[in-house]
Every structure is written in C-alpha cells, then in structure tokens.
Coordinates of C-alpha atoms in Angstrom, one line a residue:
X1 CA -8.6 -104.2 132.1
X2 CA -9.6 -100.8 130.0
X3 CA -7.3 -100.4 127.2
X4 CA -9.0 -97.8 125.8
X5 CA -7.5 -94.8 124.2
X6 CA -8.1 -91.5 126.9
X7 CA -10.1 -88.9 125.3
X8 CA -8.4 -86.1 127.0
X9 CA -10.1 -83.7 124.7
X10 CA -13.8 -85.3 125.4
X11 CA -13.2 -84.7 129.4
X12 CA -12.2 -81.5 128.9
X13 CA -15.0 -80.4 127.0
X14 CA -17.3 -81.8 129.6
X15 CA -15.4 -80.1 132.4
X16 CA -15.7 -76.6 130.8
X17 CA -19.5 -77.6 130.4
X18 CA -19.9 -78.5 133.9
X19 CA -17.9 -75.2 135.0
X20 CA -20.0 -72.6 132.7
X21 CA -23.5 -74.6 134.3
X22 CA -21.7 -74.0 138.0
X23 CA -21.0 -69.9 137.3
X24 CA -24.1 -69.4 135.7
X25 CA -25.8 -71.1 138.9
X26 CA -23.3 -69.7 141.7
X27 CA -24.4 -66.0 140.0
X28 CA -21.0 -64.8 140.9
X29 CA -19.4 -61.3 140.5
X30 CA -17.0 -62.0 138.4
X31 CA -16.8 -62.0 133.9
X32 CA -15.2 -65.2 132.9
X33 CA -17.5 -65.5 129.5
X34 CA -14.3 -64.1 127.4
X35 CA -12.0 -67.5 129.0
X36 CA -14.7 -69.6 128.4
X37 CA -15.2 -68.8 124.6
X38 CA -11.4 -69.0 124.5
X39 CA -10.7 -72.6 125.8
X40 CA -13.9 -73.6 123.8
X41 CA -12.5 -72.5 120.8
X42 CA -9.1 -74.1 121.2
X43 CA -10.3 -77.3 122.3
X44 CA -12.7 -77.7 119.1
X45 CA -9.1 -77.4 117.2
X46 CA -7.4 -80.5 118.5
X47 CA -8.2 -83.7 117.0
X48 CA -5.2 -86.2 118.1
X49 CA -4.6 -88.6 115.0
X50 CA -3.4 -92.2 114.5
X51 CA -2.6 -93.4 110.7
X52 CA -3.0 -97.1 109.6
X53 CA 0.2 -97.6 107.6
X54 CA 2.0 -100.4 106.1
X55 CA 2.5 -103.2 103.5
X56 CA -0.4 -104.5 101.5
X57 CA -2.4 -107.3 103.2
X58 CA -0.7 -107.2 106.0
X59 CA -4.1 -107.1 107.9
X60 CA -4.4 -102.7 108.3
X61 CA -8.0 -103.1 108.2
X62 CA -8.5 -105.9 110.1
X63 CA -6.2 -104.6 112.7
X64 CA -8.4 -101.4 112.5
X65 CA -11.5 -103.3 112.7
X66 CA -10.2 -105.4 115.8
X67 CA -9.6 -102.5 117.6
X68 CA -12.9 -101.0 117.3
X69 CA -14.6 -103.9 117.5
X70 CA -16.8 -104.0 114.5
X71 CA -16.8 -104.0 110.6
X72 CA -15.5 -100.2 109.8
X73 CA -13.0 -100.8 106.9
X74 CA -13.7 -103.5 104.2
X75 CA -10.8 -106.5 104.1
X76 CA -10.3 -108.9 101.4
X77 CA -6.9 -110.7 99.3
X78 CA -6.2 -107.8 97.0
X79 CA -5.5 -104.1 97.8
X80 CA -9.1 -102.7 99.1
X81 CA -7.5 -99.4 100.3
X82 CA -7.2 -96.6 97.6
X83 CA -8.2 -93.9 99.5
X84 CA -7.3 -92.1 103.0
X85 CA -10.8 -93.0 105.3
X86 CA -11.2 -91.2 108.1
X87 CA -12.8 -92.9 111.3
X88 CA -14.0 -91.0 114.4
X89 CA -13.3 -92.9 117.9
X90 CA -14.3 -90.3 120.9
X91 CA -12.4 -87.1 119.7
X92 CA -9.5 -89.3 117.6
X93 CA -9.1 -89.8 114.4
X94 CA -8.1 -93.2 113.3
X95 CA -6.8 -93.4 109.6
X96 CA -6.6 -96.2 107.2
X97 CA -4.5 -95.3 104.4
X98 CA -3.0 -97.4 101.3
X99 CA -0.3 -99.8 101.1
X100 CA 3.6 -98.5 100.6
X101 CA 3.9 -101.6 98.1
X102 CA 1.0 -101.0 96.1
X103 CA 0.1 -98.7 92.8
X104 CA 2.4 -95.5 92.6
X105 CA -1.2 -93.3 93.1
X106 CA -1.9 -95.1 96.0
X107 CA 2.1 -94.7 96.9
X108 CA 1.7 -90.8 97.2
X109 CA -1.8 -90.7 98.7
X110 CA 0.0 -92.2 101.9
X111 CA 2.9 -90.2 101.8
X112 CA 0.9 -87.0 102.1
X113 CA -0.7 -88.3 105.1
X114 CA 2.1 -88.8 107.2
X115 CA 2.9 -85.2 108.2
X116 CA -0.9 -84.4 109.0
X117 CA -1.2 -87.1 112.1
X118 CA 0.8 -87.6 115.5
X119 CA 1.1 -91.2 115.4
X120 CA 2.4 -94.3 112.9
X121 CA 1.4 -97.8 113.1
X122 CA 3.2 -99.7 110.1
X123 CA 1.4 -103.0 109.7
X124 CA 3.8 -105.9 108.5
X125 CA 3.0 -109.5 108.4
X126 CA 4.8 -112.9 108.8
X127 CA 5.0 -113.5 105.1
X128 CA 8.1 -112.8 102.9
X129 CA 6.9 -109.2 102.3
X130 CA 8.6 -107.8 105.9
X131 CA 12.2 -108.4 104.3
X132 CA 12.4 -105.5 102.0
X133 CA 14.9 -102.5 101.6
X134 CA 11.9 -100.9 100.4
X135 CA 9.9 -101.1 103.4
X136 CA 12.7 -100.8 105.4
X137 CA 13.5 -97.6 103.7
X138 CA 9.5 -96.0 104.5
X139 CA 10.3 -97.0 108.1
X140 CA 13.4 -94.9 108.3
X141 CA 11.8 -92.0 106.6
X142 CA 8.9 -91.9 109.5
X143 CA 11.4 -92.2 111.8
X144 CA 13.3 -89.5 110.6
X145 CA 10.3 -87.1 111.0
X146 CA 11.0 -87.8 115.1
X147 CA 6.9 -89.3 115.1
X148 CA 6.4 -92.0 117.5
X149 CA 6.3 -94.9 115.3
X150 CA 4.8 -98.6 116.0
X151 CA 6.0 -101.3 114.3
X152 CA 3.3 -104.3 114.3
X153 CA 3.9 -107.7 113.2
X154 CA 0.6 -109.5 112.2
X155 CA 1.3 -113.3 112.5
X156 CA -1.5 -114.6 110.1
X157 CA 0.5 -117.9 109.3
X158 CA 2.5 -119.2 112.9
X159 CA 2.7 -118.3 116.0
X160 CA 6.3 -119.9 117.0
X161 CA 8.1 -117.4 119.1
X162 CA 11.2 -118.4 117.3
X163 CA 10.3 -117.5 113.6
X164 CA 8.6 -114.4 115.2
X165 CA 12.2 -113.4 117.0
X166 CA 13.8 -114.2 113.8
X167 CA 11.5 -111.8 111.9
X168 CA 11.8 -108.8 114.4
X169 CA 15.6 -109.5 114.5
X170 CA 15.9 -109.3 110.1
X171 CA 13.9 -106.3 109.8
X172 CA 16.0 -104.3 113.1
X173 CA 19.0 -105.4 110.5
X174 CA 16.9 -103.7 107.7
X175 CA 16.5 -100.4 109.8
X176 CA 19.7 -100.4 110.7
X177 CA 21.3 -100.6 106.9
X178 CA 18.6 -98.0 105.6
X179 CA 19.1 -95.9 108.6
X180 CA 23.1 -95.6 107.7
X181 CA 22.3 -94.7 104.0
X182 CA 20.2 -92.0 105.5
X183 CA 22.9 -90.6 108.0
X184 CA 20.4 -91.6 110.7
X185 CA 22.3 -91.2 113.8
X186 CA 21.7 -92.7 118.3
X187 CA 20.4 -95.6 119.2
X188 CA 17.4 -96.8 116.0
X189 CA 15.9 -99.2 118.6
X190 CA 14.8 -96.2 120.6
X191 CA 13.2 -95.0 117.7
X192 CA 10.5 -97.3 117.3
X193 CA 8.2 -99.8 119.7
X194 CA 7.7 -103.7 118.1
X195 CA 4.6 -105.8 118.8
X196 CA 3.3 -108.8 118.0
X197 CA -0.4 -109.4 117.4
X198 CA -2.9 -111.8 115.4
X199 CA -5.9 -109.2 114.2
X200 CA -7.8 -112.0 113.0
X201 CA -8.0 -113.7 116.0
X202 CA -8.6 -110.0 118.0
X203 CA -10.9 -109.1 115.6
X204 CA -12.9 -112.1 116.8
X205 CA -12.3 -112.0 120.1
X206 CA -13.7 -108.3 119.9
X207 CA -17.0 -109.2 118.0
X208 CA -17.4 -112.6 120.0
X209 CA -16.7 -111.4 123.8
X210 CA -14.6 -113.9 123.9
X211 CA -11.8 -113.1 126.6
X212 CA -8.9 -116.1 126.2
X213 CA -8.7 -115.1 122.3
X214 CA -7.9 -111.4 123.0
X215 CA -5.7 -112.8 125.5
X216 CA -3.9 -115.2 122.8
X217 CA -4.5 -112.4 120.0
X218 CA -2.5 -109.7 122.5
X219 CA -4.9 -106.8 121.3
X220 CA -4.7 -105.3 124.6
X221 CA -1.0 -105.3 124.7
X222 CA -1.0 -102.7 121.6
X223 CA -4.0 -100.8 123.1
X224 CA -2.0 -99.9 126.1
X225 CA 0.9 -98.7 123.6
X226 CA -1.4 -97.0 121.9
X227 CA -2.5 -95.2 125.1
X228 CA 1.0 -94.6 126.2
X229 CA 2.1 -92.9 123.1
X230 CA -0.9 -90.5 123.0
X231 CA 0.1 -89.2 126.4
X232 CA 3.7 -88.5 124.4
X233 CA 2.3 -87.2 121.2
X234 CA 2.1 -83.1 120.4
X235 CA -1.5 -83.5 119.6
X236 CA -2.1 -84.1 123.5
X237 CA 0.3 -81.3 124.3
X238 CA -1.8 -78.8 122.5
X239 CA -4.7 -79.5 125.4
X240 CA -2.1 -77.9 128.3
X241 CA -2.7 -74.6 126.8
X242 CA -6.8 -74.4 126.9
X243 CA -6.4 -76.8 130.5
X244 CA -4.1 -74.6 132.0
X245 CA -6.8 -71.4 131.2
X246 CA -9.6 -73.5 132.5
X247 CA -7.9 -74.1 135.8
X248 CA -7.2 -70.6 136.0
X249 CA -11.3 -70.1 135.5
X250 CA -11.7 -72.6 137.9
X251 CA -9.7 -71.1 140.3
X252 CA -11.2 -68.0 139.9
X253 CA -14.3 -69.2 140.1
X254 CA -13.4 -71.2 143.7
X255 CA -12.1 -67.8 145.0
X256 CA -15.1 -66.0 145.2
X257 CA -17.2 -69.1 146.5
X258 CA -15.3 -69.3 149.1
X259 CA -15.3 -65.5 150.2
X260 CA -19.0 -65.8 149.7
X261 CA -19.2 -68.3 153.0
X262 CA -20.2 -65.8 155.4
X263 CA -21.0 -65.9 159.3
X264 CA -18.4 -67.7 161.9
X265 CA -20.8 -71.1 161.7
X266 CA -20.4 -71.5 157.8
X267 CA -16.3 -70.4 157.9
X268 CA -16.3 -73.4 160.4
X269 CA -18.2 -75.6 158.2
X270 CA -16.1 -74.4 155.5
X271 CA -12.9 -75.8 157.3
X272 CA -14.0 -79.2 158.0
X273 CA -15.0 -79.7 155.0
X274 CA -11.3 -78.4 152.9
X275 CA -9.7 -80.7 156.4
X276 CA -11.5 -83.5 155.1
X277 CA -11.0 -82.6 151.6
X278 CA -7.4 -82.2 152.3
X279 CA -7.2 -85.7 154.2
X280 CA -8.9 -87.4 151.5
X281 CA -6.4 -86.4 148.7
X282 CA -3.7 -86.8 150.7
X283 CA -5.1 -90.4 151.5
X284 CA -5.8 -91.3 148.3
X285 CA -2.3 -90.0 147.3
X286 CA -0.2 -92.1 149.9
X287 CA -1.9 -95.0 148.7
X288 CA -1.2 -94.9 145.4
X289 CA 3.0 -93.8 145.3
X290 CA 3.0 -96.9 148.0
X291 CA 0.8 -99.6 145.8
X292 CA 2.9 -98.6 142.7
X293 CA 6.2 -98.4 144.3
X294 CA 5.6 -102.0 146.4
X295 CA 4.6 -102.9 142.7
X296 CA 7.5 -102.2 140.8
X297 CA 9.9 -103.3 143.9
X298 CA 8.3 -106.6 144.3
X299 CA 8.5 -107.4 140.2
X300 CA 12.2 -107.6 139.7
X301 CA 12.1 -110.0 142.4
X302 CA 9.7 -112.2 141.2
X303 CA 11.1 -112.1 137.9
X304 CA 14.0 -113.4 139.0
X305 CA 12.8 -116.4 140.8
X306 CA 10.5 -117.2 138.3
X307 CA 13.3 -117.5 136.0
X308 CA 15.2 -119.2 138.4
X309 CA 12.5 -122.0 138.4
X310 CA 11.8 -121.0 142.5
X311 CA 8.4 -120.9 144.1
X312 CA 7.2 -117.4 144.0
X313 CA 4.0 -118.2 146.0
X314 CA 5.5 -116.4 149.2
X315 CA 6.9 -113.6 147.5
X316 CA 3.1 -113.0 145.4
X317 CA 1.7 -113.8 149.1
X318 CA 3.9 -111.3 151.4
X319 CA 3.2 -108.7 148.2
X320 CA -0.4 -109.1 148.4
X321 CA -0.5 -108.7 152.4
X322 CA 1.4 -105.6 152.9
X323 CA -0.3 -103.7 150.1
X324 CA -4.2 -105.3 151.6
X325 CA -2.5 -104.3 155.2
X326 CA -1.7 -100.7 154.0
X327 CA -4.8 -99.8 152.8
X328 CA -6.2 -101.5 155.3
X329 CA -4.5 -98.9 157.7
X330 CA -4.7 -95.9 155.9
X331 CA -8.4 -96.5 155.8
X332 CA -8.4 -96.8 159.2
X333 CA -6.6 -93.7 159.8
X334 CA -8.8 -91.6 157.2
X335 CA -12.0 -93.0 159.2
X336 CA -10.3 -92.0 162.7
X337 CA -9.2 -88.6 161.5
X338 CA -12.7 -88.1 160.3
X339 CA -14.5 -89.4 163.6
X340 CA -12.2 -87.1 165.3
X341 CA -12.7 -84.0 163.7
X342 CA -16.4 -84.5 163.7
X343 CA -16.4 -84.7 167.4
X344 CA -14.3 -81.7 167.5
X345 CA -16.9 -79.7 164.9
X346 CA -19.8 -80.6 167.1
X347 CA -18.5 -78.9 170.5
X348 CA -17.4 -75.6 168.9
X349 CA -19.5 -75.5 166.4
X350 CA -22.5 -72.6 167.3
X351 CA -24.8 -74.1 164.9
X352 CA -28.0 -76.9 166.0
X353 CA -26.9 -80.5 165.4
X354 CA -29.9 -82.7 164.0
X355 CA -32.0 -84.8 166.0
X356 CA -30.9 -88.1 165.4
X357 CA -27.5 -87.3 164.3
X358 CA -24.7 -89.7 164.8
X359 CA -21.2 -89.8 164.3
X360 CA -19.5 -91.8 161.1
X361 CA -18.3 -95.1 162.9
X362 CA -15.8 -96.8 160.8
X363 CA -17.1 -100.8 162.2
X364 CA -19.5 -100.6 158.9
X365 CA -16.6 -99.4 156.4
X366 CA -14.1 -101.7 157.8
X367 CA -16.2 -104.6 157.3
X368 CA -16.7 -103.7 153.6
X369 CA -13.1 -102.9 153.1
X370 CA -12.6 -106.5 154.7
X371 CA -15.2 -107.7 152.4
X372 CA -13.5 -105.9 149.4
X373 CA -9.9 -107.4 150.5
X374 CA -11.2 -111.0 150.3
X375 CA -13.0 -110.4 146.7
X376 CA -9.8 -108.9 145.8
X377 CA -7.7 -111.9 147.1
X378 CA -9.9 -114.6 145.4
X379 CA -9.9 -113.0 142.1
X380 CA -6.3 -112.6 141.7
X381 CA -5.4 -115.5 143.6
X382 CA -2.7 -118.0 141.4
X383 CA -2.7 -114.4 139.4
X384 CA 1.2 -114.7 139.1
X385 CA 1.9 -118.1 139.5
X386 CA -0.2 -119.0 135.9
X387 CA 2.4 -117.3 134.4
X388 CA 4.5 -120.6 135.0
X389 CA 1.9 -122.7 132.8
X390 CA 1.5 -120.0 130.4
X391 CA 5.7 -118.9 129.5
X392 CA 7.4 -122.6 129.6
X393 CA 11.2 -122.1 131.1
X394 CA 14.2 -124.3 130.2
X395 CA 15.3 -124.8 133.0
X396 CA 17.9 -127.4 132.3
X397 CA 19.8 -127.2 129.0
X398 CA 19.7 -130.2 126.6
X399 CA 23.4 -131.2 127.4
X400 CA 24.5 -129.8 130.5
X401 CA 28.6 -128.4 130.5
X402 CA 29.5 -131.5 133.4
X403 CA 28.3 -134.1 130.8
X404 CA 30.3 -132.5 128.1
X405 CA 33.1 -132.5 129.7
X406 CA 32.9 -136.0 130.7
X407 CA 32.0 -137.1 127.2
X408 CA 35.2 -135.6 126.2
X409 CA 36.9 -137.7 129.1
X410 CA 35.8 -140.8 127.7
X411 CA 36.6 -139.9 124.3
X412 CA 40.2 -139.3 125.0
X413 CA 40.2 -142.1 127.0
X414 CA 39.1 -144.8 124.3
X415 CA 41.4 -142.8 121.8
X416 CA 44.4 -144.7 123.4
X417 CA 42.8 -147.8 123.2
X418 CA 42.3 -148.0 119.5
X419 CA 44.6 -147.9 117.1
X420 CA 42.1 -145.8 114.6
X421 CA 43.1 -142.7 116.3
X422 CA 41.7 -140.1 113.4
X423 CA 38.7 -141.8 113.1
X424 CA 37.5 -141.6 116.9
X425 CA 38.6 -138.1 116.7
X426 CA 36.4 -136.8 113.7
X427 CA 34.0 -138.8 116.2
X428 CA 34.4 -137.1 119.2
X429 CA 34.2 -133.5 117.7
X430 CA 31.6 -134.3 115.9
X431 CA 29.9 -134.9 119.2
X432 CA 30.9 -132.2 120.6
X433 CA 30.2 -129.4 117.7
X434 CA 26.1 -131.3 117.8
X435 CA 26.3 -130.6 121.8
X436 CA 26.8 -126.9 121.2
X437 CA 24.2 -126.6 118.4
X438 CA 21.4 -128.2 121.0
X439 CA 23.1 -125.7 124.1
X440 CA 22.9 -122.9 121.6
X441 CA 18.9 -123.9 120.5
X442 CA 18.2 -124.0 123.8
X443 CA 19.7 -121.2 124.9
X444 CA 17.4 -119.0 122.3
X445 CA 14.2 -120.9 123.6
X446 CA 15.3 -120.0 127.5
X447 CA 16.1 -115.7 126.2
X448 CA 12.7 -115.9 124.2
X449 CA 11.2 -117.5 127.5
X450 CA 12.2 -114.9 129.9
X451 CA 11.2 -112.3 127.3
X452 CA 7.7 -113.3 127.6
X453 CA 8.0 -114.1 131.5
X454 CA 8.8 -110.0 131.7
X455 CA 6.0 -109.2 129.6
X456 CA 3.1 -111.3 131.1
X457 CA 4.7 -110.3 134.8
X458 CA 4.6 -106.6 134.0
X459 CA 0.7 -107.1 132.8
X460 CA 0.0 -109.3 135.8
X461 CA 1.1 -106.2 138.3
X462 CA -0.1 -103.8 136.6
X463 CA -3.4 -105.9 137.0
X464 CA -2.8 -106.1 140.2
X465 CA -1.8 -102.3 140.8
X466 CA -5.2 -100.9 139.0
X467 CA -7.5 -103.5 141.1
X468 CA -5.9 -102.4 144.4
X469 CA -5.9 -99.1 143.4
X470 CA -9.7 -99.2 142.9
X471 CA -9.8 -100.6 146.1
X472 CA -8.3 -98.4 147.9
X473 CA -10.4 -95.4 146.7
X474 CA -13.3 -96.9 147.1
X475 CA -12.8 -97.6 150.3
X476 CA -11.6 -93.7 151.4
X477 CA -14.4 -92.2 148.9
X478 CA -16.8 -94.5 150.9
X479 CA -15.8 -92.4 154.1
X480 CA -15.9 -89.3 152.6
X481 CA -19.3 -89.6 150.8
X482 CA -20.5 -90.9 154.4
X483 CA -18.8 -87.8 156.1
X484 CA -19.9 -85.0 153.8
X485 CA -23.3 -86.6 153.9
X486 CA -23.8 -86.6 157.6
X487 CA -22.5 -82.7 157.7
X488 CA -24.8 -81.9 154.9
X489 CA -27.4 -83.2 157.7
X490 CA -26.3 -81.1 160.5
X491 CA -26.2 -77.9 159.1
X492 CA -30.9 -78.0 159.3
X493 CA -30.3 -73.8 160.1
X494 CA -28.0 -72.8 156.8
X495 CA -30.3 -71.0 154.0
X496 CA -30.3 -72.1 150.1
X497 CA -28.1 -69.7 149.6
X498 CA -25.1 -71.0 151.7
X499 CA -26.2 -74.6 150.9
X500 CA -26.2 -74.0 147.0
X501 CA -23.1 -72.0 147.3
X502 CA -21.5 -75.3 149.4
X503 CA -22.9 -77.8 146.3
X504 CA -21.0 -75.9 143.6
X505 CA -17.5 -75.3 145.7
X506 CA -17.4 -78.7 146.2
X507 CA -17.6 -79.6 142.5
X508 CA -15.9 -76.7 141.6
X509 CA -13.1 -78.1 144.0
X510 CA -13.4 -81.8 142.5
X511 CA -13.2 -80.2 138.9
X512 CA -10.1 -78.4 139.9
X513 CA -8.4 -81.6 140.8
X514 CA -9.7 -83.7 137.9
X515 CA -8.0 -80.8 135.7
X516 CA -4.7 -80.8 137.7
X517 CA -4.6 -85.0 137.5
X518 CA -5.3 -84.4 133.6
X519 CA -1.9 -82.0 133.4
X520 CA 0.2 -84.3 135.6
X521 CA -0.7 -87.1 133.3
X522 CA -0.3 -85.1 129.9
X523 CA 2.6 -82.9 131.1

C-alpha cells in the first residue's frame, strides 16, 4: 500500500511545467505568460509543515527516522534535541523540535514553533511520563489553536492492548481536566486523533524491508493519518488559489486548440475522440462511486459477523464477485461502445482508412481483464478472513449469566441444609462478586477485540478498494490507449500541423482533469 504523504505542491509544479512546454509548442494566439509567472510565484510560497513535538525520549526522532526511512535525526537516552531541524521530504517540511519536559531554553524554542506549521504530532511513550498535568496542559494549548493535532503513543516497553487502553483512557482524563481549567468547550475527543505505534520496530522494518514488522510496528497506520490530515490542513488550502488559475490557463489554452481543428474530416476526428474521452471518464467514474460504495456497504456487515464469531467467507466471496462482475461489465461496455463508434467513424468519415487497419476487438482485453481478475483473487484470497487469527474474539465470557444463576440456586439451596447460615453466605457472595470481576475482565478484552477487528477490517477494504480500483482502470485505459492508437493510424492524410495540434489537446485535456481531481481531493 503507498502511505506516502501527497505532494500536492510537487504535481502542481510539474503540471504548470508541462503546460508552459505545450503553449510554447502549440504556438497559440493567445498571452498567458503574465498567469504563468503568477501561479509560479504562488506555488514556490507554500511549503505544508509537520512539527515533531512531545515529551523527552519519547522516541520524536526515531519516530522521524522510521518514517523516512533512514538515519536523519540523531537518537540516544538523554535529550539530543536542542534545536528546531528542518528536514525536506518532496515539498514538506518535517520538523523535529525539543522536548516540553526538558530545559526552560529548549521549553520556549518549541513553543515558538507551533504557530509557524499546520500540523502537531505530540510523541508520548508508555512510561510514567504520559501522566502529567504538565503535558496534558501543552496538549490543550495546541488544541486550543484549532491545529489538527496527533497524539502518538510510542510503546517501547509492552505491547498489551490493555495497559495501552488504560494509558489512552488516563491521559483523555488529563485533557479533559486541563481542558476545563482552560474554558475549553464541545466534544475534546474530536479535537485530537490517538495512535499507537512502536518506532523502533518501524524504524527497522523501514531500513530492513521487512514487511510483517511494519505490519506489527503500525507505521503505515499513522502514514495514512498523516495523509488525511494534510488534505484538511490550510497549508494545502493555499494551493486552490494558484490551481484554480492554472485551470483557467488550461482551459484557455484547450479553447483555442480546439477552434484550431479545421476541415469537416478533423471536426469529425475531433468528436470521436472527446466521445471516447467522455466514455472513458465516465467509465472510470462509475467504477469507482460503485467499488467504494459496495466497499463501505459490505464492511458493516462483515464486521458484524466477525464479531459474532460467524463465517464471513460467503459474504468476502459474494463482495469479491460483484465488484470482479462489475468491472467485468463495464469493461465490456466501454470496449463495445468503442467498437461501435469506430465502425460508425469509418462509414462517414471522408478521410482514407489505412491499409491494414482493423477494428479494436475486445476478445484480447477481456482475456487480460480475466487474467487481471484471477491475480487479483489469488492475492487477496483469505484477505479478510486472517483477520480472525490476527484480532482474537471472546466469544464466550469466563462465567456465562445461566451458570451464575444456577450457582446462586445451589447456594440457597445448601443454605437450608446447614445450620452455619452466615458463613455459606459470606461464601456465596463471595462467589458471586469473583464471577463479576472475570465477566467484567473479559468484557474489556472482547471491547478492545472489536476495536482492533474495526481497524484491521477498515485496512483490509481499503486494500481491497485501491487493488480493484487499479484494476479497473487499467483495464479501461488499456482500451483507450488501444483506441486512440488505432485512430492515430487512420488519419495517414492529416498534416503535422493537425497531428501536433491533436498530441497537445489531448494532454492539455488529461492535464485539465488531473488538475480538477487535485481540487476535488483538496477542496
């Protein structure tokens, strides 16, 4: 899976280059040098920003380190970090800065930081050092500046879910007390995102390749936070301005190509090509609302079974077949729909078809879909279903409520039997009070259980989602590569001029909607 941070601002940059190399080529009559200089200018300003923070030894640097992979910032027992260090990653900034527990210097250094960057990660670790009004207090105060703010719990010394639940639970209690001193008001939970990793343990998994300790060390879990709250932060926002010009441009710059297709054989030509444009993103579109709304139907479901200790193997199954049947279909449909039209092109068209030109049959794309599906099916297969092995359910509590009951039954009964009457009833509650302690035990292990059954599930689909995703456009892109190929063959009478004019509308028009699925996504 890529967990990597987006670099909005780096695509950007290389969209306005490939845009300025397009006009200059296209030699259109139009002055867009004045919009280019513009969005260049406002681009180079944004450099989205997120700051190491936290307590000493908590494992910043390592944590830093893990995520990019290598040795950047030095770690050792004593406070290392006196200074703010700046690290470049793409067009981000990622910045370690010192502890909040540490010399008063080092104390003020991070406190001038916080206002300069658009997102907090406050490092705590599983020692004694979490459960302070102190730090509790600095958490508040980010919060209060309305940044989005994550909370990560490095476990260095255990990895038992129930001293980790414990942990999160204290510190919430924490927040909450320093968040009433400061007249804090709605809902503190909302305020903040908590995550559990081990950076040692991603740190090595990063350095070593080795997959099943990034898995344990749940790295990748914080990198897609990560990547969610950049999409939030105001540092992204910035780029609609300078994207929306550039679309503008681009627009422009489309415009003109297209009144530039002169002569009734090149306007046709110019149709097909926006009908097949137009069937392809509308292809690509259906496919993806259905694959992510199948996906988020079928996981409450299969949640609940899972939980319920049922065998989710048809559910995963009859999930897996109608998304592989849909695309399967829509394929179909896009290959048809292209078949079709090129038959059509070629009896009204007044232009010379090639010699040996033939029509795009689908027979060769379905049987790589086909292939596609069954690679697909055989990596994912028992995708779901490990998440049974991985998150252990209770699914029976130590002491059941029938067997209580009874064992209160008996007690009674034997209590007018005996003449010791007190005595076998200290007994009997005592039983009963040690029954409720194991129900209540395991009643916490079964709420920490489906906690991590939700989690694992939701990165399981979403798994699922991006492979069959990539699937599916594949498979339509294949098509359409094969389509606009085979007219790029047919049209053996069109000058340079009309052909060179063709090659940049056509990246022109897959600029444009790169730009537009950049605003949706940042918007």
């Amino acid at each position: 899976m890529n967990t990597k941070i987006r670099d909005y601002k780096s695509e950007l940059l290389l969209q306005l280059k490939k845009t300025m190399e397009l006009y200059e080529s296209a030699d259109v009559e139009i002055s867009v040098d004045e919009s280019f200089n513009k969005i260049d200018t406002l681009l180079q300003r944004i450099e989205p920003s997120l700051m190491f923070y936290g307590v000493y030894n908590a494992g910043k640097s390592t944590l830093l380190n893990a995520i990019f992979g290598e040795m950047k910032a030095s770690v050792a027992d004593v406070p290392e970090t006196h200074q703010v260090s700046y690290y470049k990653w793409g067009n981000f900034h990622l910045v370690d800065t010192p502890g909040v527990n540490g010399p008063i210097e080092d104390f003020y250094i991070s406190q001038a930081e916080l206002k300069k960057h658009d997102i907090i990660m406050f490092v705590i670790d599983d020692s004694d050092t979490f459960d302070s009004s102190f730090v509790a207090e600095q958490l508040v105060e980010i919060m209060a500046q309305n940044k989005p703010l994550i909370i990560v719990l490095n476990n260095k010394q255990s990895s038992d879910n129930e001293r980790l639940e414990k942990i999160r639970v204290k510190l919430y209690q924490n927040i909450l007390k320093a968040a009433q001193v400061k007249h804090l008001t709605g809902d503190i939970s909302e305020r903040y995102e908590f995550i559990v990793v081990n950076a040692n343990m991603a740190y090595k998994g990063k350095v070593e390749n080795k997959t099943k300790l990034l898995q344990f060390s749940k790295i990748q879990n914080l990198e897609i936070l990560i990547t969610e709250q950049l999409k939030k932060i105001s540092g992204v926002k910035l780029l609609l301005t300078p994207l929306e010009l550039l679309v503008d441009v681009v627009k422009e710059i489309s415009n003109v190509l297209n009144n530039n297709m002169f002569g009734s054989e090149k306007k046709q030509f110019k149709e097909l090509l926006e009908d097949i444009e137009g069937q392809k993103n509308l292809s690509l579109n259906e496919l993806q609302t259905f694959i992510k709304w199948e996906r988020n139907r079928y996981q409450e479901l299969l949640y609940n079974q899972i939980i319920s200790g049922n065998d989710i193997e048809a559910t995963q199954l009859d999930l897996s077949n109608r998304v592989n049947g849909y695309i399967k279909d829509k394929v179909n449909t896009f290959a048809h729909v292209c078949h079709t039209e090129f038959d059509s092109f070629i009896k009204t068209a007044k232009i010379r078809v090639a010699v040996n030109f033939e029509s795009p049959s689908s027979s060769g794309i379905e049987s790589s879909i086909n292939k596609a599906m069954s690679t697909s099916n055989d990596n994912n297969e028992g995708t779901i279903e490990k998440l049974l092995s991985i998150v252990p359910i209770v699914e029976t509590l130590p002491m059941p409520p029938i067997i209580k009951i009874g064992l209160l039954i008996t007690g009674i009964a034997k209590l007018f039997k005996k003449d010791d009457m007190s005595k076998n009833l200290e007994r009997i509650q005592a039983e009963i009070e040690a029954n409720n302690i194991l129900q209540r035990e395991a009643m916490n292990r079964r709420i920490n259980a489906m906690q991590e059954v939700r989690t694992q599930l939701n990165i399981q689909l979403h798994k699922f989602e991006e492979e069959a995703l990539t699937i599916a456009k594949e498979s339509i892109l294949k098509i359409y590569e094969q389509v606009t190929e085979e007219i790029g063959k047919m049209l053996v009478d069109a000058d340079e001029r009309f052909e060179a004019m063709s090659r940049i509308g056509k990246e022109i028009s897959e600029i444009e909607t790169m730009l537009l699925s950049i605003k949706n996504e940042i918007s």
